[in-house]
Coordinates of C-alpha atoms in Angstrom, one line a residue:
Chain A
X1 CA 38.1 -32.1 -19.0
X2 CA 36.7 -34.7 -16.9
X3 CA 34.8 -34.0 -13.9
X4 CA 37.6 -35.3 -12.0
X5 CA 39.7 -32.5 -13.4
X6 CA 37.3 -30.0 -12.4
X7 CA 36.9 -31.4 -8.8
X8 CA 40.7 -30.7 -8.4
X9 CA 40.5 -27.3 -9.8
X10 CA 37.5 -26.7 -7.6
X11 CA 39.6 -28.0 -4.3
X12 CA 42.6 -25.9 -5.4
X13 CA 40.7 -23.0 -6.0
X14 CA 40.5 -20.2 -3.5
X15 CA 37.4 -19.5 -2.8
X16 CA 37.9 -16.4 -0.4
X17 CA 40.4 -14.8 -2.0
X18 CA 41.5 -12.4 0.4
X19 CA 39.0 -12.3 3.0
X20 CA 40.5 -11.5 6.4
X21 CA 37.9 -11.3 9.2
X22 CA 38.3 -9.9 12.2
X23 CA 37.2 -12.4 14.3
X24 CA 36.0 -10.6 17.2
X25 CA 33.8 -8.2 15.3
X26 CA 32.2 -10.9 13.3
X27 CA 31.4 -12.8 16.8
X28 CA 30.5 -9.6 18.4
X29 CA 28.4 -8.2 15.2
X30 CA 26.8 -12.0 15.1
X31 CA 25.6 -11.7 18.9
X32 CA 24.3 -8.2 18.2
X33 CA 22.3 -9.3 15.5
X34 CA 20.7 -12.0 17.8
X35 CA 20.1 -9.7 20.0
X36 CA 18.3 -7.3 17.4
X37 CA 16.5 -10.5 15.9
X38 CA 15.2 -11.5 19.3
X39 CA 14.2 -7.7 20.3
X40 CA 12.3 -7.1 16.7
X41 CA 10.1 -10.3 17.5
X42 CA 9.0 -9.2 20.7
X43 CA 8.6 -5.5 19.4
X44 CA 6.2 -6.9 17.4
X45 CA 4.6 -9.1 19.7
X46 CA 3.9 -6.2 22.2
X47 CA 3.3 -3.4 19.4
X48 CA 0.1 -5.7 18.8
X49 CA -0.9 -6.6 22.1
X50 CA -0.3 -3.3 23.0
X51 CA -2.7 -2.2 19.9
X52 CA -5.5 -4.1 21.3
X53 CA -5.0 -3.1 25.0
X54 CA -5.1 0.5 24.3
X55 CA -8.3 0.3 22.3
X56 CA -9.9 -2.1 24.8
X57 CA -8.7 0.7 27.6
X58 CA -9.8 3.4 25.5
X59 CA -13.5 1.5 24.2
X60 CA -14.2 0.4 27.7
X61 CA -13.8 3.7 29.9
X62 CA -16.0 5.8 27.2
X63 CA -18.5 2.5 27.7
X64 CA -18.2 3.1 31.3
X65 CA -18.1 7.3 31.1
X66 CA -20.6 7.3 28.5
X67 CA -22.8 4.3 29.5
X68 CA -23.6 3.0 26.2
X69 CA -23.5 -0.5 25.4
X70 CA -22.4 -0.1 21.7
X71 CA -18.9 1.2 23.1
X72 CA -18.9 -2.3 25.3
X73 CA -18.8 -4.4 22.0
X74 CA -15.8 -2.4 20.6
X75 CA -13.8 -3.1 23.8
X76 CA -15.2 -6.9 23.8
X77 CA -13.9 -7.3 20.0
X78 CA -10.4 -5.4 20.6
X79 CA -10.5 -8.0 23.5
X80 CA -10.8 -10.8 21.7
X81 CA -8.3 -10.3 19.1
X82 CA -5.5 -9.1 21.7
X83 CA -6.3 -12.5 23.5
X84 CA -5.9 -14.3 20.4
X85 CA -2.5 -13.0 19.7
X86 CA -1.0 -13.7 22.5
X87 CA -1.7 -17.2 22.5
X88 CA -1.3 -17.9 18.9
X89 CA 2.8 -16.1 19.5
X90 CA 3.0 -18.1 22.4
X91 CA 1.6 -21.3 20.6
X92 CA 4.4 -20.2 17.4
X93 CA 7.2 -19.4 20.2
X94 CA 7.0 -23.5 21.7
X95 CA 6.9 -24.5 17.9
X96 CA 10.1 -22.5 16.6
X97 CA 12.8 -25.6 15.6
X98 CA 16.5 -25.5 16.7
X99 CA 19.3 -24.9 14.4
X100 CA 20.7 -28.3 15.3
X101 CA 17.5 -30.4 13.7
X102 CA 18.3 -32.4 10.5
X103 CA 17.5 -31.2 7.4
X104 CA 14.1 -32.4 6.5
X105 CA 13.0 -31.6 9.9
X106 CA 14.0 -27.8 9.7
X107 CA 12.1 -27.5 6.2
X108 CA 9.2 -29.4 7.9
X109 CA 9.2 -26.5 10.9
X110 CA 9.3 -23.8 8.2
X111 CA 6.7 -25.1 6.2
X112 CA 4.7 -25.2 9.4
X113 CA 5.7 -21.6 10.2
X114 CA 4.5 -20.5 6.4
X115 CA 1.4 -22.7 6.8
X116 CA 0.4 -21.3 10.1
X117 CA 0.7 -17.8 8.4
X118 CA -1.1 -18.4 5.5
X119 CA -4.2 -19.8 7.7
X120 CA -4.0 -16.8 9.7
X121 CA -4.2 -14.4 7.2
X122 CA -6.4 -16.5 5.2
X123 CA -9.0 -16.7 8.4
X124 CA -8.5 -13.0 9.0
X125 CA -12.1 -12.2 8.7
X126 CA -12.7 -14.4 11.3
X127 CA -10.6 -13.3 14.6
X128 CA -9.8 -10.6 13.3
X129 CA -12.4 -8.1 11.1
X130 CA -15.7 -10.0 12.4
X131 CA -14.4 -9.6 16.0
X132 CA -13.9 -5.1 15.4
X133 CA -16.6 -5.1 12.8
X134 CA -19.7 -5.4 15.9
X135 CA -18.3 -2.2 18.0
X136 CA -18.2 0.4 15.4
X137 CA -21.6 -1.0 13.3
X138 CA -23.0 -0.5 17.1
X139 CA -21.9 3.4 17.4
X140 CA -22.9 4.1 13.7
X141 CA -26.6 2.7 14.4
X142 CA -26.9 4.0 17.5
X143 CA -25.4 7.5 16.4
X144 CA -27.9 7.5 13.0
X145 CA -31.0 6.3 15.7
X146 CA -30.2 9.2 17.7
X147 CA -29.4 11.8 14.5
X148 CA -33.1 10.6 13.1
X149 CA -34.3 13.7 13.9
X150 CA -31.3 16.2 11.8
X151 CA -32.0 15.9 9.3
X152 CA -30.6 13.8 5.5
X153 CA -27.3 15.8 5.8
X154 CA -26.6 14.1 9.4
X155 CA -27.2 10.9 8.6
X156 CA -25.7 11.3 5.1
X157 CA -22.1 12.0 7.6
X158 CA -22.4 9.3 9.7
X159 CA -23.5 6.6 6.2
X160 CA -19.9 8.4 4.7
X161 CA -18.6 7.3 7.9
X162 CA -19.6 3.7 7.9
X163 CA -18.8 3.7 4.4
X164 CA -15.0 4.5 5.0
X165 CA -15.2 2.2 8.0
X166 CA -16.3 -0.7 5.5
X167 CA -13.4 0.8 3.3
X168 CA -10.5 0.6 6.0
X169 CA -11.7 -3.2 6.8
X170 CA -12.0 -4.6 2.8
X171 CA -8.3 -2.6 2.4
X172 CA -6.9 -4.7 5.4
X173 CA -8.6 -8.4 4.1
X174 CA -7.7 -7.4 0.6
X175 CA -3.7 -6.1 1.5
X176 CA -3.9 -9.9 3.2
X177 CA -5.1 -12.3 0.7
X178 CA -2.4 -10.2 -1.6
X179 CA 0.3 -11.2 0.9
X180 CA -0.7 -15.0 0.5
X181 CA -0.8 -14.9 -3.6
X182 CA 2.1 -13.0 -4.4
X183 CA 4.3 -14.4 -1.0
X184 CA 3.1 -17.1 1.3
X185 CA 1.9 -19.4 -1.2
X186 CA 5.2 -19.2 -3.4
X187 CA 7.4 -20.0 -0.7
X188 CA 5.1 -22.9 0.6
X189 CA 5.5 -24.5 -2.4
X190 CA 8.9 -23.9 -3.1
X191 CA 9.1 -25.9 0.1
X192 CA 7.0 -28.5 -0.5
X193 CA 8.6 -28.9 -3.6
X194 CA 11.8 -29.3 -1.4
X195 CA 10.8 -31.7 0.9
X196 CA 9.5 -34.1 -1.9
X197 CA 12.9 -33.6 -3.4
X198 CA 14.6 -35.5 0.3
X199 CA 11.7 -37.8 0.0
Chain B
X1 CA 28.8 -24.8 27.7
X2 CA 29.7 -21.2 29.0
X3 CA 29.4 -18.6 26.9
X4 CA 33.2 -18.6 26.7
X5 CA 33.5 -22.0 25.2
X6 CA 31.0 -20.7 23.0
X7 CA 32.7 -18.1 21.9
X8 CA 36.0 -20.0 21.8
X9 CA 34.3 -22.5 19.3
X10 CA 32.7 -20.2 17.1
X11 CA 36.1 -18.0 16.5
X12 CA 37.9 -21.4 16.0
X13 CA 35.2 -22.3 13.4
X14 CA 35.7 -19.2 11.4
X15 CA 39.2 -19.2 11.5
X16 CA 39.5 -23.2 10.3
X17 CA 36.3 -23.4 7.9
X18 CA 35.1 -19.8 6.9
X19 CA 35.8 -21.5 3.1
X20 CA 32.8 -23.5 3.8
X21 CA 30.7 -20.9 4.5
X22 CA 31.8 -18.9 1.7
X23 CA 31.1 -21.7 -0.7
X24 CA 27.8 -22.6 0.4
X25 CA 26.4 -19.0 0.4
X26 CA 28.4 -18.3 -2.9
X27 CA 26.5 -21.4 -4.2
X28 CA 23.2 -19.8 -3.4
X29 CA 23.2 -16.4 -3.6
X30 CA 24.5 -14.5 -6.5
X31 CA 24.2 -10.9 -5.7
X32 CA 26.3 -9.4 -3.2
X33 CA 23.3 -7.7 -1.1
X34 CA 21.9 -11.5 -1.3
X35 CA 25.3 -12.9 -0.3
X36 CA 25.4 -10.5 2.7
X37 CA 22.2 -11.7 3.8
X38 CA 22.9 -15.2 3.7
X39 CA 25.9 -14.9 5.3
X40 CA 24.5 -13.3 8.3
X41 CA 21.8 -16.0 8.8
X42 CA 24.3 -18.5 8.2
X43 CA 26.8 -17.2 10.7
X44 CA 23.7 -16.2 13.7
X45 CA 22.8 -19.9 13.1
X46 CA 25.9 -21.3 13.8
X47 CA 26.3 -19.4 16.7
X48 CA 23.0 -20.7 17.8
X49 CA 23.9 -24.0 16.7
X50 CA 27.3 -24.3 18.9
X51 CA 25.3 -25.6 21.7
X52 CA 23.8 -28.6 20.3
X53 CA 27.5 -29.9 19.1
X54 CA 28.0 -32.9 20.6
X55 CA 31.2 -33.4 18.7
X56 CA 29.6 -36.7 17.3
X57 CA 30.1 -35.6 13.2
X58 CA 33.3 -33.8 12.1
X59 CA 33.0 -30.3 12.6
X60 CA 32.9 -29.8 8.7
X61 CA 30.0 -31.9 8.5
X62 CA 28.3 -29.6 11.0
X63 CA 29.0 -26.6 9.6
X64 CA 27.6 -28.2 6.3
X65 CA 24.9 -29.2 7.6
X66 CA 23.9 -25.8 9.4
X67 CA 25.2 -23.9 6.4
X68 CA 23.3 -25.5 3.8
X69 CA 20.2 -26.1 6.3
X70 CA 20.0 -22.4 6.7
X71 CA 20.8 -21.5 3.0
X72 CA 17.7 -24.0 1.7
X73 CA 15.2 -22.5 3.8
X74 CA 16.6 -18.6 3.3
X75 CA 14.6 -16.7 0.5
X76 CA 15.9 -14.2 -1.2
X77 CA 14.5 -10.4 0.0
X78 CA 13.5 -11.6 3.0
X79 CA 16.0 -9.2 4.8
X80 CA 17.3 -10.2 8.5
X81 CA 19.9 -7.7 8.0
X82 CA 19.9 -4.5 10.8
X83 CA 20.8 -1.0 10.6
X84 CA 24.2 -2.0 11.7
X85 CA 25.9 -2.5 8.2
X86 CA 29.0 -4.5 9.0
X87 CA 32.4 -3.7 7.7
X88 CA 33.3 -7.7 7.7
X89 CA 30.0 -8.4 5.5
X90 CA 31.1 -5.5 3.1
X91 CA 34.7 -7.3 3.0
X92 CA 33.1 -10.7 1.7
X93 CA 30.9 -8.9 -1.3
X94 CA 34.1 -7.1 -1.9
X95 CA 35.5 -10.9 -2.5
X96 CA 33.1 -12.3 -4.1
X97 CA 32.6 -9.5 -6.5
X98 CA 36.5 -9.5 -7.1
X99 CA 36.1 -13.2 -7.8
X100 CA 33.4 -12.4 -10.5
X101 CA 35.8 -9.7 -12.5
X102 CA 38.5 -11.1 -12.0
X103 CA 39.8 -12.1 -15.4
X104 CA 41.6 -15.3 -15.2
X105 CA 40.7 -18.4 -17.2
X106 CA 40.7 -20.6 -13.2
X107 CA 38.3 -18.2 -12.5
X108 CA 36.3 -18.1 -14.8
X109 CA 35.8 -21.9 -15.4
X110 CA 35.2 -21.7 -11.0
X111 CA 32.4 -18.7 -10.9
X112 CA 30.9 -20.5 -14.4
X113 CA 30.3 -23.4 -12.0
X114 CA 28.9 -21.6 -8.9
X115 CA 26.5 -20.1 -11.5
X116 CA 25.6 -23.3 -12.7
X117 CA 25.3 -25.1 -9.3
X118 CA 22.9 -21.8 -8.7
X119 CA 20.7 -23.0 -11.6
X120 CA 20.5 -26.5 -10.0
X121 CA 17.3 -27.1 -7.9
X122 CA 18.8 -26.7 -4.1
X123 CA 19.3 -30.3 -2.9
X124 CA 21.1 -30.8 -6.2
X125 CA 23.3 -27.7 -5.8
X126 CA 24.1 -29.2 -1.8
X127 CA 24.7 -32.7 -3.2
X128 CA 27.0 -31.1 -6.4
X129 CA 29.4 -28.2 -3.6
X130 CA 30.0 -31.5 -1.1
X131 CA 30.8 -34.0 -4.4
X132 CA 33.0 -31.1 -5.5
X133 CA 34.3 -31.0 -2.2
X134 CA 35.5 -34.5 -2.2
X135 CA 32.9 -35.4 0.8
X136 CA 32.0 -39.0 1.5
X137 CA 28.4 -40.2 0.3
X138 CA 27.8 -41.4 3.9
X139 CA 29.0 -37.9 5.2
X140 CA 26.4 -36.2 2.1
X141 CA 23.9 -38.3 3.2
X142 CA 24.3 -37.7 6.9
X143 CA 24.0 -33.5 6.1
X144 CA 21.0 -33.9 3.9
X145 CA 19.3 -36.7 5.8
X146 CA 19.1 -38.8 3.0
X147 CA 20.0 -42.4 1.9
X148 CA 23.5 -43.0 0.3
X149 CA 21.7 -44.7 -3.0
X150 CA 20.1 -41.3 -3.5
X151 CA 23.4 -39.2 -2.9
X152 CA 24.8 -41.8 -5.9
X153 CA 21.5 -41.9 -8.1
X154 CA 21.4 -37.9 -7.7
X155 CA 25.1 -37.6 -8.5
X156 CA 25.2 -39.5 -11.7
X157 CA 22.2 -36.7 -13.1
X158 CA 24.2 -33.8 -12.0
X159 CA 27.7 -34.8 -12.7
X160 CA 25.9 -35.9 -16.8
X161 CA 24.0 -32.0 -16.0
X162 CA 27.6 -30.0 -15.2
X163 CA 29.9 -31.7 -17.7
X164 CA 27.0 -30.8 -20.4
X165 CA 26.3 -27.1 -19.6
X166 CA 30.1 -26.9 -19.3
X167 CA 31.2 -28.7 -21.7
X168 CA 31.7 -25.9 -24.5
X169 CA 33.3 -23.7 -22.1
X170 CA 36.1 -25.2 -20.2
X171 CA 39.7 -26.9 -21.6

């Protein structure tokens, strides 16, 4: 058969058998799932910035209650990283591409997209860990200083402490840099490879 | 555009070209969960897409071009699906999978070729559904953003890669 003969069995073909939409649930079910798309983003968006707010709030007015300065630097690092989100999702937000760009273009804008991500997570130490790491080292040290006198089984708490704080913050870089391995990378290259290929 | 016309268009679309649709995400997606999920990027992207029609390309080509666009960036398990299962989107796997058992030799020799055009690397497998198609090299081109030379130089490799991998099988 020559590949003429299979283009005309491919044309004849039908390929949806006997699919009968109903129209006006598809488009309704389409908008809906917009909609949904849309909302999940900015759940997101404000479950984070939410995040950091409430332990700003909550950092800052036992800072302020219980005058210590330690409790200041966990409210000034929850700070920093709630600022940081929102203008990196604003930043993302300006940069998303329309449907309606060609095709290297919209494999260009994804390849951004997984590029941004993978230098976030890969800089997570950075605006993220470094910025919470200050507050509680602060409330362990100062909480040991002031324990001095307790006694080894005192201080022994608050080092089991620290240690599960250190613990909690390796889990979160380590659960990251997994995400880029075993995901982000993958899929960057897959579309690099892609682009070259429309090169 | 109101959101009337947009609605009007994107109805009209389904009801003229849902073929194309099916084709592209059958081209890329072989289980049905997969198909599902490709579908429904495919089909929020058109609807997002409607806007930005000037009416300068067919609307075939569009629809290519959106459904294919959408289809080489999509990646398998990552899920856009909601809790709201639709009953159209069960309808298509229903299709498709009746397409896959069903036992006759057109069949057969059709869903042996969407498996194969799977196996292509995904600008070949675009290039191979529009040649199959019967679409112009200037209208390929135009989809893909790409020269017509490449559209032919691909063509000749994947037409030689088809008739080889489905050469034992078809008659």
């Amino acid at each position: 058969m020559s590949f003429e003969e299979l283009q005309a069995r491919w044309q004849a073909h039908d390929h949806e058998g006997q699919l009968n939409i109903d129209s006006d649930a598809l488009l309704e079910e389409v908008r809906r799932n917009q909609r949904d798309f849309e909302k999940r983003l900015w759940r997101r968006d404000f479950c984070e910035v939410t995040a950091a707010a409430l332990v700003t709030f909550v950092f800052g007015t036992l800072a302020v209650l219980m005058d210590q300065w330690s409790l200041f630097l966990g409210a000034a690092g929850s700070l920093f990283v709630g600022i940081f989100l929102v203008f990196d999702r604003l930043k993302q937000r300006r940069q998303r591409s329309t449907v309606a760009d060609s095709l290297p273009s919209a494999i260009d804008a994804s390849l951004v997209q997984v590029q941004h991500q993978i230098w976030l997570l890969r800089n997570i130490l950075w605006w993220y860990l470094l910025p919470l790491v200050p507050g509680p080292v602060a409330i362990l040290a100062f909480t040991f200083w002031q324990s001095r006198g307790n006694g080894l089984a005192d201080q022994l708490v608050i080092a089991f402490v620290g240690l599960i704080c250190l613990l909690v913050f390796w889990c979160v870089y380590w659960i990251n840099q997994r995400e880029i391995a075993r995901n982000l990378e993958p899929r960057r290259k897959e579309l690099e490879e892609l682009r070259a290929s429309l090169a | 555009m109101t959101v009337d016309d947009q609605e009007a268009m994107f109805q009209q679309w389904i009801r003229n070209h849902l073929g194309i649709i099916v084709k592209v995400v059958r081209s890329f997606a072989e289980v049905s969960a997969d198909q599902e999920d490709l579908l429904q990027n495919v089909f929020i992207n058109l609807w997002s897409s409607i806007p930005s029609f000037r009416g300068d390309s067919k609307e075939s080509t569009w629809i290519y071009r959106v459904s294919l666009q959408t289809a080489m960036v999509w990646r398998r398990g990552e899920r856009i699906r909601t809790k709201h299962q639709s009953k159209y989107l069960n309808e298509i796997a229903v299709v498709a999978q009746n397409s896959v058992d069903g036992s006759c030799r057109a069949n057969e020799l059709i869903e042996q070729l969407y498996s194969e055009i799977r196996r292509l690397p995904k600008i070949d497998a675009s290039i191979a559904l529009m040649h199959l198609e019967g679409i112009a090299y200037r209208d390929i081109a135009e989809v893909l953003g790409i020269s017509e030379n490449y559209v032919g130089v691909k063509l000749c490799r994947i037409r030689k890669e088809l008739n080889e991998r489905l050469g034992g099988t078809r008659g």
